[in-house]
Coordinates of C-alpha atoms in Angstrom, one line a residue:
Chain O
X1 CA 32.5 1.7 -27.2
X2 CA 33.9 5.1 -27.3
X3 CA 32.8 7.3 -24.0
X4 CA 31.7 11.0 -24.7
X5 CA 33.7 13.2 -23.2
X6 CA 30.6 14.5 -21.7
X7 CA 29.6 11.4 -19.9
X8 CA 32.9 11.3 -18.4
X9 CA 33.2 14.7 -16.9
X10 CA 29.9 14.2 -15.3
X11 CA 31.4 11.1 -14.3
X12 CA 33.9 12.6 -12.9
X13 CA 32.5 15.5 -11.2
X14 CA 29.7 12.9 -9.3
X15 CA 32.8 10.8 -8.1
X16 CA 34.4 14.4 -7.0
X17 CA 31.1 15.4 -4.6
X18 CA 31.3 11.8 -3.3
X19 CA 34.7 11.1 -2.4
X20 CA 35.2 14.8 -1.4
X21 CA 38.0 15.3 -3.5
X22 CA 39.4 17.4 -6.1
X23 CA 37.8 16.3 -9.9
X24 CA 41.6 17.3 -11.3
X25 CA 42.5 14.4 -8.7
X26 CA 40.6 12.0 -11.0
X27 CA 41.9 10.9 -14.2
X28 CA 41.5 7.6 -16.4
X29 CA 43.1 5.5 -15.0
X30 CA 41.4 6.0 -11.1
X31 CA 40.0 3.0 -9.8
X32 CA 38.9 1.6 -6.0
X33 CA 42.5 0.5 -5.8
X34 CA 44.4 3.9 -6.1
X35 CA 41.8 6.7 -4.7
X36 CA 42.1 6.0 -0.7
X37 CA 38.2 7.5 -0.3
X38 CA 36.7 5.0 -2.8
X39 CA 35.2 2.8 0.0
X40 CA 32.8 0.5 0.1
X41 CA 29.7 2.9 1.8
X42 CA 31.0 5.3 -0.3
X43 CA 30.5 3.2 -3.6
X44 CA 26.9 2.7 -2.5
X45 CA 26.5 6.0 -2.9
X46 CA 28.6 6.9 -5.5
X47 CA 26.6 4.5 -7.7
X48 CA 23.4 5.6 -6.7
X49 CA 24.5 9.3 -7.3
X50 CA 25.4 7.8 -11.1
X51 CA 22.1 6.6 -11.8
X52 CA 20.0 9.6 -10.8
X53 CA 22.5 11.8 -12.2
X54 CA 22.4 10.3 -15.6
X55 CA 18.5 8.6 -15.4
X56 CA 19.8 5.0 -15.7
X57 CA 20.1 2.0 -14.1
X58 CA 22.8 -0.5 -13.8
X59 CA 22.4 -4.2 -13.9
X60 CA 22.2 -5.3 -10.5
X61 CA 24.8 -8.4 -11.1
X62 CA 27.4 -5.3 -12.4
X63 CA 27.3 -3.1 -9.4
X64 CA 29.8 -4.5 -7.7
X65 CA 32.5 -4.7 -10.5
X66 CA 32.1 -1.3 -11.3
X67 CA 35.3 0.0 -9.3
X68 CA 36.9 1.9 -12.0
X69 CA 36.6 5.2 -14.0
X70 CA 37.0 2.9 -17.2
X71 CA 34.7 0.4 -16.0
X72 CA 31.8 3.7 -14.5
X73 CA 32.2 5.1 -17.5
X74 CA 31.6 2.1 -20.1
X75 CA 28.4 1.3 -18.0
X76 CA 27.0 4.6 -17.9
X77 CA 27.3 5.0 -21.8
X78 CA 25.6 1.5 -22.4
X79 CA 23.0 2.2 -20.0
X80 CA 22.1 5.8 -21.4
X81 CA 22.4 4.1 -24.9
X82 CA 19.0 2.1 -23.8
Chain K
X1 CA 52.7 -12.3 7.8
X2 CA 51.8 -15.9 8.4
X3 CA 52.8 -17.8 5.1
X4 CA 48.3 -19.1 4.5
X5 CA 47.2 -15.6 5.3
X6 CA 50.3 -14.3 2.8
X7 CA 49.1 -16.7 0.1
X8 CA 45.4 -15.3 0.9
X9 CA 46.3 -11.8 0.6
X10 CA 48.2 -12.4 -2.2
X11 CA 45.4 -14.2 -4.4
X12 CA 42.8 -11.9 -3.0
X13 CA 44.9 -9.1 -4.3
X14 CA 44.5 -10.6 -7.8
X15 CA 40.6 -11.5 -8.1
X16 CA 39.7 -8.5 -5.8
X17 CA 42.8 -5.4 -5.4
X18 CA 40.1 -3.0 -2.8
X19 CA 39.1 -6.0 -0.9
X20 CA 43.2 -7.1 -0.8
X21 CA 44.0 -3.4 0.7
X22 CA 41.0 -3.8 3.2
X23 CA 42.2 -6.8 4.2
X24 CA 45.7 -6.1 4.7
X25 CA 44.8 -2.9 6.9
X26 CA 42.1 -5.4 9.1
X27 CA 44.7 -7.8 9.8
X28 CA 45.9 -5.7 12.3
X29 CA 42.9 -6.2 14.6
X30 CA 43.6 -9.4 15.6
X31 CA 46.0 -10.6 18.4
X32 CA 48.2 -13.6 18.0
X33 CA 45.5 -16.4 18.7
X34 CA 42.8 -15.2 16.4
X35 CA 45.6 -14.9 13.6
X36 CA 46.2 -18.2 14.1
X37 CA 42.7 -19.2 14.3
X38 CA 42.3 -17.1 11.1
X39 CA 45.5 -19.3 9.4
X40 CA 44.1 -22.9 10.9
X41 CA 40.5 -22.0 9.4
X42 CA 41.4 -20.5 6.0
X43 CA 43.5 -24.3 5.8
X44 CA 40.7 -26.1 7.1
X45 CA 38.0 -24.5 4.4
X46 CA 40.9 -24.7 1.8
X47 CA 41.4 -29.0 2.4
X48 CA 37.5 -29.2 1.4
X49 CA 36.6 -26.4 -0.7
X50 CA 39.3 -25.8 -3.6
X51 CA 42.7 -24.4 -1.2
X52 CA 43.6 -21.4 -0.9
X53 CA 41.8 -20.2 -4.2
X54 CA 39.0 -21.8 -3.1
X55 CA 38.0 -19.9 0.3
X56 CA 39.4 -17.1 -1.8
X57 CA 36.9 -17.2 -4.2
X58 CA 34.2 -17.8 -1.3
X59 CA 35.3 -14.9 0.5
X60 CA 34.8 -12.6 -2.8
X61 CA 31.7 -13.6 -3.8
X62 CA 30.6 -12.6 -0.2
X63 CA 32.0 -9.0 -0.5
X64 CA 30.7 -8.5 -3.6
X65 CA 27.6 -9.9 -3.1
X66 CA 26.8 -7.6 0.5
X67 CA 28.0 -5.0 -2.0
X68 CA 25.0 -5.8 -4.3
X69 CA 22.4 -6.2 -1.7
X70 CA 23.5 -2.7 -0.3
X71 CA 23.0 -1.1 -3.2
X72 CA 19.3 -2.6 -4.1
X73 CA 18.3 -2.1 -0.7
X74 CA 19.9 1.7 -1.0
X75 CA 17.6 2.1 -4.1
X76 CA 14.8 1.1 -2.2
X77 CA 15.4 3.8 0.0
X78 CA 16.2 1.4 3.2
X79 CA 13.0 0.6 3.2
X80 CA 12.9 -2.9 1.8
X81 CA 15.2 -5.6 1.5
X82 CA 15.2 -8.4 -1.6
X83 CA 13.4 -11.2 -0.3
X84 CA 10.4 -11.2 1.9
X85 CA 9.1 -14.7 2.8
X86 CA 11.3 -17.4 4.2
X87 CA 10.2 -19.6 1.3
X88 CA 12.0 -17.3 -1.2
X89 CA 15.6 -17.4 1.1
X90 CA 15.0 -21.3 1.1
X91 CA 14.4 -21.2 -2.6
X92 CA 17.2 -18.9 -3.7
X93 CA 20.2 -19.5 -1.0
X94 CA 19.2 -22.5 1.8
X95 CA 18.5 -25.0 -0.9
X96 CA 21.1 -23.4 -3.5
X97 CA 24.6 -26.0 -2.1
X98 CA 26.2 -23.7 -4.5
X99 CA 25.3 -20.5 -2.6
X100 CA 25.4 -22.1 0.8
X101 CA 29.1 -23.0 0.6
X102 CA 30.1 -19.1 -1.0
X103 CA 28.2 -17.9 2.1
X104 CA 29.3 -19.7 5.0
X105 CA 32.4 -19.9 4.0
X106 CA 32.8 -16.3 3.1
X107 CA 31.1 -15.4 6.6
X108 CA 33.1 -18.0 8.5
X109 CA 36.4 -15.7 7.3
X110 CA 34.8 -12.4 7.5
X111 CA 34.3 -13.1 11.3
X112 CA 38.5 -12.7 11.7
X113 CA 38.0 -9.5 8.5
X114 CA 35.5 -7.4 9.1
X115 CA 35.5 -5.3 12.4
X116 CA 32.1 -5.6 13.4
X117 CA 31.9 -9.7 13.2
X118 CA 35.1 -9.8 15.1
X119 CA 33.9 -7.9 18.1
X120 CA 31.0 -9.9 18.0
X121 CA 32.6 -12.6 18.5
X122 CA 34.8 -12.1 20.9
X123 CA 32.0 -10.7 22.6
X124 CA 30.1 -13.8 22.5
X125 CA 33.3 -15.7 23.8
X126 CA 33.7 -13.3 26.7
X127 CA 30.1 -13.5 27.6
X128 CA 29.6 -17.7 27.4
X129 CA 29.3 -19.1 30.9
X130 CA 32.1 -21.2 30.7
X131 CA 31.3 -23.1 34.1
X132 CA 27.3 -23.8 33.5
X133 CA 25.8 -27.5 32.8
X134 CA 23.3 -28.5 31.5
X135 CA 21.9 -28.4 27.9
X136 CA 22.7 -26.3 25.1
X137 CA 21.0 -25.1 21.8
X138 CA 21.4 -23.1 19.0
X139 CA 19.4 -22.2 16.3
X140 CA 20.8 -21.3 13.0
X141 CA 24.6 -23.0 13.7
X142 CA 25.5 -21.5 9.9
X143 CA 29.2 -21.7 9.7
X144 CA 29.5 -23.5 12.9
X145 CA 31.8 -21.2 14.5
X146 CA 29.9 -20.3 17.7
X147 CA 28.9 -23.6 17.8
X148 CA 32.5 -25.1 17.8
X149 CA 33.6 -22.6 20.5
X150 CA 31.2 -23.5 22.8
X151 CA 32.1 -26.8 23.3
X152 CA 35.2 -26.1 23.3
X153 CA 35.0 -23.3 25.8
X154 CA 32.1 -24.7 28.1
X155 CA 31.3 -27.5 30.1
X156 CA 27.6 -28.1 28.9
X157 CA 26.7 -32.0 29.1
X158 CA 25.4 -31.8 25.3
X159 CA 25.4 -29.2 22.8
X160 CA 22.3 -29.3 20.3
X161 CA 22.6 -27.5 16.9
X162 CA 20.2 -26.0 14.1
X163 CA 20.0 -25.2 10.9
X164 CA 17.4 -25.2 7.6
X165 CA 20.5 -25.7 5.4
X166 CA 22.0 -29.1 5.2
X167 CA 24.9 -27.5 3.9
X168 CA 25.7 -25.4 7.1
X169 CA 25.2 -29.0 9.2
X170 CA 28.0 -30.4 7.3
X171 CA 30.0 -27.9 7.6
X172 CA 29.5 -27.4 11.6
X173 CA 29.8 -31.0 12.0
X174 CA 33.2 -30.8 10.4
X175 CA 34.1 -27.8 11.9
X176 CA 33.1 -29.5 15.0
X177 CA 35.4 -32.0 14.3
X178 CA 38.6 -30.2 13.7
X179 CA 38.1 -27.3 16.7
X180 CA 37.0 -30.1 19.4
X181 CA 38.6 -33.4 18.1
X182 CA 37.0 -36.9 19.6
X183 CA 34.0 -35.1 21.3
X184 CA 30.8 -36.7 20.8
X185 CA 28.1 -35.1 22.8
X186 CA 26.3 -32.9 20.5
X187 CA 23.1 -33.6 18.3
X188 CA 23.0 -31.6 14.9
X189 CA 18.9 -31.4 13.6
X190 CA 18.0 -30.1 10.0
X191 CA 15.0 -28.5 10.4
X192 CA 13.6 -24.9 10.7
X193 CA 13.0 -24.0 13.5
X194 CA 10.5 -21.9 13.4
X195 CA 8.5 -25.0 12.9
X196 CA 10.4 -27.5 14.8
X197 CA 8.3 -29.5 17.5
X198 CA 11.3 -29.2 20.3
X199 CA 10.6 -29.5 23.7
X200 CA 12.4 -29.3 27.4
X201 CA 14.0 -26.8 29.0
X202 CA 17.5 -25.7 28.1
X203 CA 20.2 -23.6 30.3
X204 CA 21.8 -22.1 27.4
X205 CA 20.1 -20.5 23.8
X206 CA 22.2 -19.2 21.3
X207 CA 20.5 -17.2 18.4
X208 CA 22.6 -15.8 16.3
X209 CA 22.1 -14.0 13.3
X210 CA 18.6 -15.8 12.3
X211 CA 16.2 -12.9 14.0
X212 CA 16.4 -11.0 10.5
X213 CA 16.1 -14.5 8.5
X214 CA 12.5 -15.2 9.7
X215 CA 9.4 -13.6 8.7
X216 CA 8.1 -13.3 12.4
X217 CA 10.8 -13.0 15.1
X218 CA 8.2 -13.1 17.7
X219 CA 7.0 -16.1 17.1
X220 CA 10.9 -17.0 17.6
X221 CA 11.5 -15.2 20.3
X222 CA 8.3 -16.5 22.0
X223 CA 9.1 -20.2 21.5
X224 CA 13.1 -19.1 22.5
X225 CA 11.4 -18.4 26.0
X226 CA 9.5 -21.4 26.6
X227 CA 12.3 -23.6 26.2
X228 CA 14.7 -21.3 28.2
X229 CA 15.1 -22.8 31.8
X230 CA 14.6 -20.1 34.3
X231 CA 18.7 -18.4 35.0
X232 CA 19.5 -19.8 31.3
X233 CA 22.2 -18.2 29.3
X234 CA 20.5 -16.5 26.3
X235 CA 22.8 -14.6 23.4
X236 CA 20.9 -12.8 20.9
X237 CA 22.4 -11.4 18.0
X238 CA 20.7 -9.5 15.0
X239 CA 21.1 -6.6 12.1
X240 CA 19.8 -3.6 11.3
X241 CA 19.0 -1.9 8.0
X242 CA 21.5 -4.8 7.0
X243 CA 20.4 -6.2 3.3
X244 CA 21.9 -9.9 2.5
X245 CA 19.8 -12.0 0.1
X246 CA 18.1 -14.1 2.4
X247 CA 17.2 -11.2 5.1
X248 CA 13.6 -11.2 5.1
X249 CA 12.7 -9.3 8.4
X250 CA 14.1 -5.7 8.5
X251 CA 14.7 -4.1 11.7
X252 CA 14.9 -0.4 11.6
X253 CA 16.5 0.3 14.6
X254 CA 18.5 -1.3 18.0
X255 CA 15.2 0.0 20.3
X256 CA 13.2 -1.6 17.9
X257 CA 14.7 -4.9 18.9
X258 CA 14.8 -4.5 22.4
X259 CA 11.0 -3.7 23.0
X260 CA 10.8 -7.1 21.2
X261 CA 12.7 -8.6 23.8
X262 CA 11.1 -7.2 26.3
X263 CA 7.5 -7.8 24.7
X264 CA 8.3 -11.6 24.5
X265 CA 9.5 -11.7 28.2
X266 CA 13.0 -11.0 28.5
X267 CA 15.4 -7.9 29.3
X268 CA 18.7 -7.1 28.4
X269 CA 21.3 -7.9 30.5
X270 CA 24.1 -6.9 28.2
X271 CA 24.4 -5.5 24.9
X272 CA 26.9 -4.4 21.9
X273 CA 25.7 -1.9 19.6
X274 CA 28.4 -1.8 16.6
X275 CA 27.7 0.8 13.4
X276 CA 28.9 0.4 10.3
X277 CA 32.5 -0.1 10.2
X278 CA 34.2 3.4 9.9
X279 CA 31.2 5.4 11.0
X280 CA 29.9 7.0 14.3
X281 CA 26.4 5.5 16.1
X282 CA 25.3 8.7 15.5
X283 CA 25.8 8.9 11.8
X284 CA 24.4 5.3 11.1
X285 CA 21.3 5.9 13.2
X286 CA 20.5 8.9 10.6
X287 CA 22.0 7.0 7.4
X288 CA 19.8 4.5 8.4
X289 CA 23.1 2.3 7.8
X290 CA 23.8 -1.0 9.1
X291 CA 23.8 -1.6 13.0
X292 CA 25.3 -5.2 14.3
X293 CA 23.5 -5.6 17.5
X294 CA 24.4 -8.6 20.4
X295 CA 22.6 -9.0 23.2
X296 CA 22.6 -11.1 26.3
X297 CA 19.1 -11.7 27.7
X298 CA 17.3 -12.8 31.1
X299 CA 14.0 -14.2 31.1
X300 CA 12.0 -11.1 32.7
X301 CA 11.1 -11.9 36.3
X302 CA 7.9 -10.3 37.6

């Protein structure tokens, strides 16, 4: 599934307020692994920020596995499809 | 790095890379015996649960699945958690073998992992009265970790342990077994004991996390104190605005639990009051994020 460009600058820009960090320091290929402020509290509440800034809601089994901008960004287009 | 916690790390890094990094960083909490302990028990957990890969696999279904219940109880605005009878946590986890082995044996590693279960327990070590006799019970052995260590660290004339899950039995009777090898003098009971006819008087109680597990920890508490002998030893431990599937009670706050305590006869004696790892008391207490609370009780004297 192709992600709009728009859904991933928002993406991007919700994951920028959370961490507290520069959006230009987000790209693709950031994950939980490679941004050091991507805790766990922290994706609580980045996932939560997600799903009242785009009116969704992720499946409760996926929460946990979505630790990537790839991975955010397929969820949030496949829950806003809905 | 010890070659079993290397061969950890290293697998954890493959089914779980922010858990491996967390992990690697925690490591450096413990001193030279509780890496070791951390080594024997990973090896003990691996010889009847799948190796290495196994207890790997436990301990990444646990983190995930605290991740989960965080975020459903986040959307619920900390105000509820999943479950809310004890016949639902039976249903879905205590009867669930399945579940039950992910979850103890998960928790049984993160007590040596995560910050707060490891000054919890060495709390609990530090504070068992290692000279008393007498009898000594818990309710809710779980992983059988306290359980273990107090025989081995105490000179109680028998040990009496329980649990709703005949899972966690097994497992504490084996664990039992391999901390405190040839000893004999301890009764394990599957029952809940909430509404378990037990009777007596005993000189030690050890409660630990099962407060939040029962639909009315008074009642608990209440029965806790009629079979506490007078100067008994009695360790209290408990969460806060801490969601796991089979929480059913949800304590708001630390003072919430102590006016409990005192309203079922006791006071505090001691207590540890541990926020959410990486965050001040302060900013979990207006987060409303989790609190890991221990306490070490004395029946109230008039």
């Amino acid at each position: 599934m192709m992600v709009k460009p728009e859904i991933m600058n928002r993406l991007k820009k919700v994951m920028a307020q959370i961490f507290g960090i520069n959006e230009e320091s987000i790209n693709d290929d950031s994950s939980m692994d490679n941004i050091e402020e991507w805790d766990s509290l922290r994706h609580i509440n980045l996932i939560i920020a997600l799903e009242q800034e785009f009116g969704i809601s992720f499946p409760d089994e996926d929460v946990a596995l979505l630790t990537s901008v790839q991975l955010l960004a397929m969820a949030v287009s496949e829950a806003a499809e809905k | 790095m010890n070659d079993i916690i290397n061969s950890f790390l290293t697998k954890l890094s493959e089914v779980n890379p922010p858990q491996a990094k967390y992990v690697k960083s925690s490591l450096k909490m413990l001193d030279n015996s509780e890496t070791t302990q951390l080594s024997e028990y990973i090896s003990f957990y691996g010889n009847g649960f799948g190796g290495i890969a196994g207890v790997n696999a436990c301990y990444d279904f646990i983190c995930k699945e605290m991740l989960r219940e965080e975020i459903l109880f986040k959307r619920a605005q900390n105000e509820k958690y999943s479950l809310s009878s004890q016949e639902e946590a039976k249903e879905f986890v205590y009867s669930n073998d399945e579940y039950m082995k992910n979850y103890m044996i998960g928790l049984g590693i993160s007590t040596f992992l995560w910050e707060n279960h490891l000054k919890i327990s060495r709390y609990f070590k530090e504070n068992l009265p290692k000279d008393k006799c007498g009898n000594y019970l818990e309710i809710g052995v779980g992983h059988g970790q306290n359980f273990s260590e107090a025989i081995k660290l105490c000179k109680f004339d028998k040990y009496i342990g329980y649990d709703i899950s005949e899972f966690s039995l097994k497992l504490t009777d084996a664990t039992v077994k391999f901390m405190n090898p040839g000893y004999e003098n301890y009764e394990l009971i599957l029952d809940d004991f909430t509404t378990a006819s037990e009777g007596g008087k005993y000189d030690a109680i050890v409660c630990g996390e099962v407060l939040e597990h029962v639909e009315n920890p008074q009642n608990l508490m209440k029965k806790i104190h009629n079979l506490a002998a007078t100067d008994a030893f009695i360790y209290i431990t408990t969460a806060v605005n801490s969601p796991a599937l089979d929480h059913v009670h949800l304590f708001k706050s630390a003072e919430e639990v102590v006016v409990l305590f005192n309203e079922c006869g006791f006071e505090v004696k001691s207590k540890l009051v541990l926020p959410y790892a990486g965050v001040s008391l302060e900013e979990a207490v207006k987060e409303k994020l989790t609190l890991n609370v221990a306490f070490v009780l004395n029946i109230k004297t008039i």
